[in-house]
PDB file of C-alpha atoms in Angstrom:
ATOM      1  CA  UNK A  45      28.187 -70.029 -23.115  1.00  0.00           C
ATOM      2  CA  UNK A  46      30.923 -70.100 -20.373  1.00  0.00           C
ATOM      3  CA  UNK A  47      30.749 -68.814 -17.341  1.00  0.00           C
ATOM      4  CA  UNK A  48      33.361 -66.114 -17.653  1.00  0.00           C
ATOM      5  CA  UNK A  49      31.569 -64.864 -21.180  1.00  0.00           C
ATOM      6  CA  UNK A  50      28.658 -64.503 -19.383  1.00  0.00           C
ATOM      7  CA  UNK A  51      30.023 -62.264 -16.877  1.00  0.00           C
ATOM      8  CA  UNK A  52      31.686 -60.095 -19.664  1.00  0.00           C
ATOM      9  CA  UNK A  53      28.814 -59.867 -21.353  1.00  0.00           C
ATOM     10  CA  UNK A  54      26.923 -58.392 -18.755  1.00  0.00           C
ATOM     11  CA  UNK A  55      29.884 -56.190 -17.926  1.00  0.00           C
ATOM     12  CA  UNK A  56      29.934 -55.225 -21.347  1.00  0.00           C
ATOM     13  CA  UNK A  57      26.150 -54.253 -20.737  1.00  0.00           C
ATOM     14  CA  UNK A  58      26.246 -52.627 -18.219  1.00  0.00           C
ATOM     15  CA  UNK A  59      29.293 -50.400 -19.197  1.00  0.00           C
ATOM     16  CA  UNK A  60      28.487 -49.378 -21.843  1.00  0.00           C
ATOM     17  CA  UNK A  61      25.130 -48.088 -20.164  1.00  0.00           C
ATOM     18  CA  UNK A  62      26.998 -46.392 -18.150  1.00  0.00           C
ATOM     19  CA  UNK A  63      29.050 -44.785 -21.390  1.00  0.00           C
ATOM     20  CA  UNK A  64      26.294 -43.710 -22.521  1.00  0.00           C
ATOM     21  CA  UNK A  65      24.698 -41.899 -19.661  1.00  0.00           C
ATOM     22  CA  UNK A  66      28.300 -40.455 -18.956  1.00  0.00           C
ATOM     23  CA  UNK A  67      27.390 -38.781 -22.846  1.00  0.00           C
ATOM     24  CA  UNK A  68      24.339 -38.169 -22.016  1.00  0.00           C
ATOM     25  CA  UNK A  69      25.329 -35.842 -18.941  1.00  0.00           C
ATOM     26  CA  UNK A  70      28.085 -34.450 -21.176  1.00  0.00           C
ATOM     27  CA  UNK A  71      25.489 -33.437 -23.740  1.00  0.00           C
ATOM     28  CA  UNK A  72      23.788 -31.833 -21.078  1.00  0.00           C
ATOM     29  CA  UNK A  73      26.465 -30.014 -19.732  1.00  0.00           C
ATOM     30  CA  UNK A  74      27.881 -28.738 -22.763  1.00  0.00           C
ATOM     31  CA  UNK A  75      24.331 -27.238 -23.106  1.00  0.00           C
ATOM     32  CA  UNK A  76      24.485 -26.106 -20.039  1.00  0.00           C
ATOM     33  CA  UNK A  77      27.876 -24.148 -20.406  1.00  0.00           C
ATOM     34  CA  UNK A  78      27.768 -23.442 -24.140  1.00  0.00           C
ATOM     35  CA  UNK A  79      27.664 -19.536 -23.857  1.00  0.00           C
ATOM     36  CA  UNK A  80      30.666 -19.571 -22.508  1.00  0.00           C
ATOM     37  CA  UNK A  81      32.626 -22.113 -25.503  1.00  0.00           C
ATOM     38  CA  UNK A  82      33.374 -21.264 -28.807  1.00  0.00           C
ATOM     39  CA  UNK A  83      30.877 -22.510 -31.690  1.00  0.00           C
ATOM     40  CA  UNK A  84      33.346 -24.881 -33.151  1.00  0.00           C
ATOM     41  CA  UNK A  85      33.635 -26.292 -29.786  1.00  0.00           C
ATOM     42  CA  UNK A  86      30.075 -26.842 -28.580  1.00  0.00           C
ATOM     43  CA  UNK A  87      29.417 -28.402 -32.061  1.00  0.00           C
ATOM     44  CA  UNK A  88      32.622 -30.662 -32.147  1.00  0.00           C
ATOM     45  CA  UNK A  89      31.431 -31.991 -28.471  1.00  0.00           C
ATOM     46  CA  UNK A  90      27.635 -32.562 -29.486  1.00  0.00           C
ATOM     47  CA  UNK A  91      28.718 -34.671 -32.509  1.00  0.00           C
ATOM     48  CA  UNK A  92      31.374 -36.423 -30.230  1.00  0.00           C
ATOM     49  CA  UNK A  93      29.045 -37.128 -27.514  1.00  0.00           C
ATOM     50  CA  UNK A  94      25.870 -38.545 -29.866  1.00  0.00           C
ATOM     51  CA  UNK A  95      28.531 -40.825 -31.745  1.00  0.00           C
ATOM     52  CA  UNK A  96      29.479 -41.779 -28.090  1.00  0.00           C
ATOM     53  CA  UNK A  97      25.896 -42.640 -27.095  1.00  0.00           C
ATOM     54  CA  UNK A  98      24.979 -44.634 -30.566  1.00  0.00           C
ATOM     55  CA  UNK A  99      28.098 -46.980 -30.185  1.00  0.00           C
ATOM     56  CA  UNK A 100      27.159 -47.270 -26.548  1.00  0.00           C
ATOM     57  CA  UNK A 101      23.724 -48.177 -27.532  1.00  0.00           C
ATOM     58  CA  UNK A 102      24.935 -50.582 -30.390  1.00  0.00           C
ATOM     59  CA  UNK A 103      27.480 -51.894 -27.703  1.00  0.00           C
ATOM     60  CA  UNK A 104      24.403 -53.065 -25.765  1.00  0.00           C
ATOM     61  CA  UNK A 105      22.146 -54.451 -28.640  1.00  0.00           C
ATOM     62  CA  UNK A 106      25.343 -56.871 -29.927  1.00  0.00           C
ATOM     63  CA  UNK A 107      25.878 -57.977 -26.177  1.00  0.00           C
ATOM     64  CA  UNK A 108      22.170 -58.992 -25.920  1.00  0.00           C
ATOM     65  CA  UNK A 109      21.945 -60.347 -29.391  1.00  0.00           C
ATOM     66  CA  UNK A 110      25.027 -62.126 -29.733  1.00  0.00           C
ATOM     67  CA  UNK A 111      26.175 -60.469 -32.912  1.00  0.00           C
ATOM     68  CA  UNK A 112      29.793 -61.331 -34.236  1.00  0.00           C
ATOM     69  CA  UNK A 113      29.475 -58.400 -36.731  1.00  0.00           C
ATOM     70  CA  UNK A 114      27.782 -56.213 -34.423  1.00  0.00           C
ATOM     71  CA  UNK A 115      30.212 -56.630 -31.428  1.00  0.00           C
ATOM     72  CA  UNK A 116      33.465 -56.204 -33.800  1.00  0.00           C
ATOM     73  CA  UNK A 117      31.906 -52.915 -35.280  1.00  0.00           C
ATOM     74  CA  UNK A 118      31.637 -51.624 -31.735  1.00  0.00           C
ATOM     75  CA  UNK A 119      34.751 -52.307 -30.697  1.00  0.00           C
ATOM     76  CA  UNK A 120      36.448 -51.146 -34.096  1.00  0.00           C
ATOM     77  CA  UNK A 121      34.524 -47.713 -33.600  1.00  0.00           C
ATOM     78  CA  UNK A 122      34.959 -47.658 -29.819  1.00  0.00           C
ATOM     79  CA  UNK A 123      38.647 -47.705 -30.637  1.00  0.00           C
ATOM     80  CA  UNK A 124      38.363 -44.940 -33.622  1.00  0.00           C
ATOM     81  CA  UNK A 125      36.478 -42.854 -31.070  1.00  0.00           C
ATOM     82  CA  UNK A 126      38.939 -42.837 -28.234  1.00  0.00           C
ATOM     83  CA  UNK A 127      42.253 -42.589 -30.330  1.00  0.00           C
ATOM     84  CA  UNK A 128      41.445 -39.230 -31.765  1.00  0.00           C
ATOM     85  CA  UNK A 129      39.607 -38.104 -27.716  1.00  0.00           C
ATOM     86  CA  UNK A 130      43.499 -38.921 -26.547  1.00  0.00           C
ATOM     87  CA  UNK A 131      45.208 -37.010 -28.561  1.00  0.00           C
ATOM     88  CA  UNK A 132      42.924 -33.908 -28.738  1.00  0.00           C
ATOM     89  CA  UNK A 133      42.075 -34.102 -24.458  1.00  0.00           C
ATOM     90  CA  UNK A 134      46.509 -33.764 -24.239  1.00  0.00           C
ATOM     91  CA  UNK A 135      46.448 -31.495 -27.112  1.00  0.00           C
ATOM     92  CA  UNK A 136      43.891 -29.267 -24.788  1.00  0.00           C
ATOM     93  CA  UNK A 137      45.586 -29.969 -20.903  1.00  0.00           C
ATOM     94  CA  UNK A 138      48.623 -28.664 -22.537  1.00  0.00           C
ATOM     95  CA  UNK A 139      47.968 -26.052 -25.100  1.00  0.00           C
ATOM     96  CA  UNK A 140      44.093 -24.798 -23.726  1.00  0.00           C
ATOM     97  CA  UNK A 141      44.546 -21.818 -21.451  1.00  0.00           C
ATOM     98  CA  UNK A 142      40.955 -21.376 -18.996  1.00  0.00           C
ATOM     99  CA  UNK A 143      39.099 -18.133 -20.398  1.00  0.00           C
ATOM    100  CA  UNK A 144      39.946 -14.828 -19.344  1.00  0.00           C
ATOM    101  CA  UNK A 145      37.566 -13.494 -16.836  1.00  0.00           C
ATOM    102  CA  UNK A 146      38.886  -9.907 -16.787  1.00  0.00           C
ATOM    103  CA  UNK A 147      38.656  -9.667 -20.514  1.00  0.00           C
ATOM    104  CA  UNK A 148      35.158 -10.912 -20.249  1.00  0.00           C
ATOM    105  CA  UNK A 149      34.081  -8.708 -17.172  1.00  0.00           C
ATOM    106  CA  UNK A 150      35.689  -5.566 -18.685  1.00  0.00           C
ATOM    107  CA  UNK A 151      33.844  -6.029 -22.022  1.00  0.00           C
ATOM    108  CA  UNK A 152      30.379  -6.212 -20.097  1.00  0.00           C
ATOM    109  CA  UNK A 153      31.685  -3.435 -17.437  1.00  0.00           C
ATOM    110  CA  UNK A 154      32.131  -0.731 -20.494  1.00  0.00           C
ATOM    111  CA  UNK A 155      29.386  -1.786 -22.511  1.00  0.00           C
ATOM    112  CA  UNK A 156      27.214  -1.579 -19.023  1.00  0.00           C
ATOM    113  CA  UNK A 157      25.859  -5.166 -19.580  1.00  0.00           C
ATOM    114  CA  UNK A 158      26.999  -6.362 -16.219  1.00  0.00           C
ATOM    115  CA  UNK A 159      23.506  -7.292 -14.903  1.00  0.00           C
ATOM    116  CA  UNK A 160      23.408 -10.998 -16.361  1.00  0.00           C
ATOM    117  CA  UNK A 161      27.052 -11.976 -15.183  1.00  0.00           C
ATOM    118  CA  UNK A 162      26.296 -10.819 -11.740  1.00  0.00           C
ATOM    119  CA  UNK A 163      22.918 -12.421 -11.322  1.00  0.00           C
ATOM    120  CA  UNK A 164      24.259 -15.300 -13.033  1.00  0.00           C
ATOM    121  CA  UNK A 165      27.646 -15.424 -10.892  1.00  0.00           C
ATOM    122  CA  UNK A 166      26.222 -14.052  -7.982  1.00  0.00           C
ATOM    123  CA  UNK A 167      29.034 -11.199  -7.879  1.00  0.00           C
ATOM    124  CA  UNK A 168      29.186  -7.221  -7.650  1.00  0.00           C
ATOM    125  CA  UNK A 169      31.549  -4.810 -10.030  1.00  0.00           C
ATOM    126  CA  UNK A 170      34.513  -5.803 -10.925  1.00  0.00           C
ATOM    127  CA  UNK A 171      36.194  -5.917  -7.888  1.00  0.00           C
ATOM    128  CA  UNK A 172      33.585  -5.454  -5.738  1.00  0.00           C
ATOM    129  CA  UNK A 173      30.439  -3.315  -5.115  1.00  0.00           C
ATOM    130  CA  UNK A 174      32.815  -0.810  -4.267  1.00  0.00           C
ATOM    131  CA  UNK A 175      33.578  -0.002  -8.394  1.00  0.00           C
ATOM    132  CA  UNK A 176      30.167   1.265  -8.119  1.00  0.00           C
ATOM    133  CA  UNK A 177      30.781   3.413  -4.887  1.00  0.00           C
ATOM    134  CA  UNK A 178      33.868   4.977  -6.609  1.00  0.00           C
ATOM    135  CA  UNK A 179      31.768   6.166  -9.629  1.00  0.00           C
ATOM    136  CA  UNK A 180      29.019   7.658  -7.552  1.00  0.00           C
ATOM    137  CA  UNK A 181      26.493   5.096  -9.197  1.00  0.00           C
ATOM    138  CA  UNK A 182      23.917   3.123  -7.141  1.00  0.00           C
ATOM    139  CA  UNK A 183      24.720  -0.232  -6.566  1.00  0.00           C
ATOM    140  CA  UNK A 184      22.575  -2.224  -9.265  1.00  0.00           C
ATOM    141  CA  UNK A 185      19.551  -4.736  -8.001  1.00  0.00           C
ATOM    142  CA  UNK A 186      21.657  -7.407 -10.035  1.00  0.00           C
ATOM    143  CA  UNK A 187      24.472  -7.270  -7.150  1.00  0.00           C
ATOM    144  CA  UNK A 188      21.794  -8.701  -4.665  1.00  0.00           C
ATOM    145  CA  UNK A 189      20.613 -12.256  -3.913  1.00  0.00           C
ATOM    146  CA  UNK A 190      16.590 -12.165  -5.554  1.00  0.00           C
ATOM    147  CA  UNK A 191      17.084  -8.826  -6.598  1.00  0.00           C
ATOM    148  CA  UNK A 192      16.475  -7.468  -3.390  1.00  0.00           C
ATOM    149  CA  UNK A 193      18.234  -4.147  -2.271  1.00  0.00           C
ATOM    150  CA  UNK A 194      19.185  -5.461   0.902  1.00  0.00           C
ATOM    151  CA  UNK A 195      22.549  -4.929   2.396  1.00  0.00           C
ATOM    152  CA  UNK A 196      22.367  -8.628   3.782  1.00  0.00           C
ATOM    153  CA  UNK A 197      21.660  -9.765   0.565  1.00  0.00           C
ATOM    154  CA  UNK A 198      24.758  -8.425  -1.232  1.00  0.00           C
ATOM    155  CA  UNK A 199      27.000  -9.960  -3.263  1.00  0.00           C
ATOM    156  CA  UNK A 200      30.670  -9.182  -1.640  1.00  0.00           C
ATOM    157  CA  UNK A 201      33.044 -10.688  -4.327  1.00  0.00           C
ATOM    158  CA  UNK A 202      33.772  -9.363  -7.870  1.00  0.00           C
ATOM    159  CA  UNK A 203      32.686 -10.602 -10.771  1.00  0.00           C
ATOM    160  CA  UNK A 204      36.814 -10.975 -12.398  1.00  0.00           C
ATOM    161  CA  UNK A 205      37.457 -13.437  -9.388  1.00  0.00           C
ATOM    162  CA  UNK A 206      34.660 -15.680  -9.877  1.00  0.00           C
ATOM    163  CA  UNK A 207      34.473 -15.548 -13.997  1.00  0.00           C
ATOM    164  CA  UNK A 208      37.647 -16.794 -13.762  1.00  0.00           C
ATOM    165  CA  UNK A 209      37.380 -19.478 -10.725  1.00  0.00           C
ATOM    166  CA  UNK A 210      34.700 -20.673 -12.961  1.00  0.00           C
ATOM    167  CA  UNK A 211      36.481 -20.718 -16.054  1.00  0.00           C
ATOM    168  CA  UNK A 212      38.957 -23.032 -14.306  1.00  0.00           C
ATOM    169  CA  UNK A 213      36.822 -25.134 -12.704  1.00  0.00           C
ATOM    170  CA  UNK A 214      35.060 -25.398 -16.195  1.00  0.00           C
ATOM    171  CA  UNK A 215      38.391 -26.631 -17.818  1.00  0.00           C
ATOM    172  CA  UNK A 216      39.250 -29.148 -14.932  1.00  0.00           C
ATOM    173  CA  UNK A 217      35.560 -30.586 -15.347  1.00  0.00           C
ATOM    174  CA  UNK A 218      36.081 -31.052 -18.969  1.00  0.00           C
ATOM    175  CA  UNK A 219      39.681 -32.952 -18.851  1.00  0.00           C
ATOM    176  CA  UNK A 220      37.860 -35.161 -16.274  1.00  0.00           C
ATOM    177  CA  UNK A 221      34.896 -35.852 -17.975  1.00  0.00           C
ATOM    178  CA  UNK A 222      37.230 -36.562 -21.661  1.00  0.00           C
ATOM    179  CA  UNK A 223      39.484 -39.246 -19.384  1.00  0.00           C
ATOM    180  CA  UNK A 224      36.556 -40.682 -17.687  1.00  0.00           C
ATOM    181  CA  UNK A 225      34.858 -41.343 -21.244  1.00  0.00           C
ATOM    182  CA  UNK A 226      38.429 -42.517 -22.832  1.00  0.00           C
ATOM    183  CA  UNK A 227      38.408 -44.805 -20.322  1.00  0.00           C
ATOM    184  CA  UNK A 228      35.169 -46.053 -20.059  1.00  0.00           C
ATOM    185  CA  UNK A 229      35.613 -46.504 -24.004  1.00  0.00           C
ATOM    186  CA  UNK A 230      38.647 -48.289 -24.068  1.00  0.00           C
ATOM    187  CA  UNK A 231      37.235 -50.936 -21.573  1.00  0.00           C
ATOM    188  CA  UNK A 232      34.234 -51.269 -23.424  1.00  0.00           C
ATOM    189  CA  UNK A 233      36.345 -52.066 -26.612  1.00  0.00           C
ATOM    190  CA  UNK A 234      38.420 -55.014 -24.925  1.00  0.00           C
ATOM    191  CA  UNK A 235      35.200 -55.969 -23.753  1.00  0.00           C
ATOM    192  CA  UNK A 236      33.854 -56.226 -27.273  1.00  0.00           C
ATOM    193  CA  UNK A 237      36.900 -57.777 -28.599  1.00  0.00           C
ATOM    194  CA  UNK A 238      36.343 -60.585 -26.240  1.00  0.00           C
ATOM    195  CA  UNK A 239      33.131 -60.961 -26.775  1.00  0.00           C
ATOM    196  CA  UNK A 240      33.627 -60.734 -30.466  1.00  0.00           C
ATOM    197  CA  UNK A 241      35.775 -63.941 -30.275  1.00  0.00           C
ATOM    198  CA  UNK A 242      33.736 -65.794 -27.663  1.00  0.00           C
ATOM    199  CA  UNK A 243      30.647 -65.674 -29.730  1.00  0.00           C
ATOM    200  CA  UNK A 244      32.688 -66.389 -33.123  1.00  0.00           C
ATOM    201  CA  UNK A 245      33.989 -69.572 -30.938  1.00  0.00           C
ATOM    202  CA  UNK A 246      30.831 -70.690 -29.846  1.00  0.00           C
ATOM    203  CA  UNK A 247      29.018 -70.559 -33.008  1.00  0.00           C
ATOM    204  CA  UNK A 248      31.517 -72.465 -34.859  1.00  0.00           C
ATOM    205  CA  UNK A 249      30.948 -74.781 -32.012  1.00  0.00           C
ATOM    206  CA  UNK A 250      27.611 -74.965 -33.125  1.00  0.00           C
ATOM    207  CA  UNK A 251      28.448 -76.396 -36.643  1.00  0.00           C
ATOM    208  CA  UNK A 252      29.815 -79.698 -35.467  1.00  0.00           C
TER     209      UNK A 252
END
């Protein structure tokens, strides 16, 4: 095997490693934040993801073994994978507006279920602590840092400002993280296509 097929191949390797601890992470994430996707979503990503990882993993085991077949199916499915990814990751930057954290915080505010968001978000009211003031209610143990009634320990912003700084952020981690996988797929794929014909070349080598 030539030199430069060497080096590919451990490219290759160690790529799609990397592709597959990149899914990995995502499934882990998407645990993470799936309270705050849609069903469809969460299950759409999990499926995505695992396909991910068991082309990654198959990506590895043809690279090590030397497998014609096996390298060509990667690539073929590495190829399926990140057409449709393209399509649907512009279909979200452009059409996908971040979750609205008012809607969200006013549905918990008049169903007085605010506790978990402002543990969770480490916020007070809606506003502020002061929504609480106005309505001649104590401030809840759930607007302090451990629970503690503390006036140090208070949270000072609302709970509509960060929902929705985190929905954002959530929405700029996921284009990021759908790119970063695109890419790492498509690379993976020309990596696989070379290898594909390098190791069909050298075994016909082997014949004569």
């Amino acid at each position: 095997m030539g030199c430069a097929t060497t080096s590919v191949k451990i490219t290759s390797i160690v790529l799609n490693a990397i592709l597959g601890l990149l899914a990995v992470g995502a499934i882990g994430w998407i645990a993470f934040n799936a309270d705050t996707e849609t069903e469809e979503f969460v299950i759409a990503a999990y499926i995505t993801c695992s396909v991910i990882l068991v082309f990654a993993l198959l990506g590895i085991f043809a690279a090590i073994r030397e497998s014609v077949a096996l390298t060509a199916t990667s690539a073929v499915f590495l190829l399926i994978l990140a057409i449709p990814q393209i399509v649907s990751t512009c279909m979200f930057l452009h059409q996908y507006e971040a979750k609205s954290g008012q809607e969200v915080v006013e549905l918990a505010w008049q169903a007085n279920n605010m506790d978990g968001l402002q543990q969770k978000h480490e916020c007070c009211g809606k506003s502020s602590a002061q929504d609480y003031i106005h309505l001649n209610q104590v401030i809840p143990p759930s607007c302090y840092a451990d629970l503690k009634p503390d006036p140090d320990h208070l949270y000072l912003e609302g709970c509509i400002e960060k929902l929705q700084s985190f929905y954002e952020s959530d929405k700029l981690r996921f284009i990021i993280v759908s790119w970063v996988l695109v890419a790492f797929e498509l690379i993976c794929f020309a990596l696989a296509v070379f290898l594909a014909i390098s190791f069909k070349n050298k075994q016909r080598r082997m014949e004569f």
